[in-house]
XYZ file of C-alpha atoms in Angstrom:
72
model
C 0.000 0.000 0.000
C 1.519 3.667 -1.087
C 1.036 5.758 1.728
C -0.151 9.535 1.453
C 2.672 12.502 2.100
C 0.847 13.326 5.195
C 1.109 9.584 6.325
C 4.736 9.478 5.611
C 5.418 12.728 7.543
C 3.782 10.973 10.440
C 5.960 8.125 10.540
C 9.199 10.481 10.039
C 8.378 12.289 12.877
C 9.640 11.604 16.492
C 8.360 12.679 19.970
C 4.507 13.491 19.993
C 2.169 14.652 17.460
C -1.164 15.370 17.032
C -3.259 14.518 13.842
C -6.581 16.857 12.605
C -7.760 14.346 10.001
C -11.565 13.888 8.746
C -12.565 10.148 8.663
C -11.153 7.227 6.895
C -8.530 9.084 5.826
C -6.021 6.454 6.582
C -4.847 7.805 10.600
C -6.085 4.049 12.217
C -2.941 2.576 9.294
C -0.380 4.899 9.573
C -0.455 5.003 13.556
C -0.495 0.921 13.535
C 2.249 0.920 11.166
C 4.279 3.102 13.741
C 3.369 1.708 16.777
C 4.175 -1.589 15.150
C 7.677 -0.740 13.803
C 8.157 1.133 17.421
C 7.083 -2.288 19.123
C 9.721 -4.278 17.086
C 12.867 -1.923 17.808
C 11.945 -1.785 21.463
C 10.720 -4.848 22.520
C 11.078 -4.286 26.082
C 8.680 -1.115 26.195
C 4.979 -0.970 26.335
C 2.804 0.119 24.263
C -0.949 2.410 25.150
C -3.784 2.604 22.964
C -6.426 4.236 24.217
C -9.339 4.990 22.903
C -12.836 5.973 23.806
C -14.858 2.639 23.570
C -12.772 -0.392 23.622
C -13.600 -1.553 20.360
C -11.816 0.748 19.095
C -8.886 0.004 21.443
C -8.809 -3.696 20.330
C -9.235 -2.650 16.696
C -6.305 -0.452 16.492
C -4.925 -3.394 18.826
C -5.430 -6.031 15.682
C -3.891 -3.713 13.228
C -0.607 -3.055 15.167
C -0.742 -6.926 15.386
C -1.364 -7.557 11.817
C 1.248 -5.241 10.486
C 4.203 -6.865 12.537
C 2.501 -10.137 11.356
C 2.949 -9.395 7.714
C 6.658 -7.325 8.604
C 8.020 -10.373 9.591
């Protein structure tokens, strides 16, 4: 998948950020792709992902999980 320029200056970007983004713009995928890639060079650190119903949580969970899935 070809990410957007925004995405890509998301992932290049280090320390905290916040994203303005309408819907399914592609925020849930970018954000799993770099807490994924974070989770793999640190494997001793935890990880929070919060959200404001827990299906969400476990959603962006399963798409952290998939991505280092399909990494590796």
């Amino acid at each position: 998948m070809e990410l957007d320029a925004w995405q890509k200056e998301v992932l290049e970007t280090k320390g905290n950020m916040c994203i303005c983004s309408p819907r399914q713009m592609g925020k849930s995928t970018v954000i799993s792709q770099d807490a994924g890639e974070y989770a793999m060079r640190n494997p001793k650190k935890s990880i929070m992902i919060i959200a404001s119903v827990e299906r969400q949580a476990l959603l962006l969970f399963e798409k952290v999980l998939s991505y280092i899935y399909n990494k590796n």
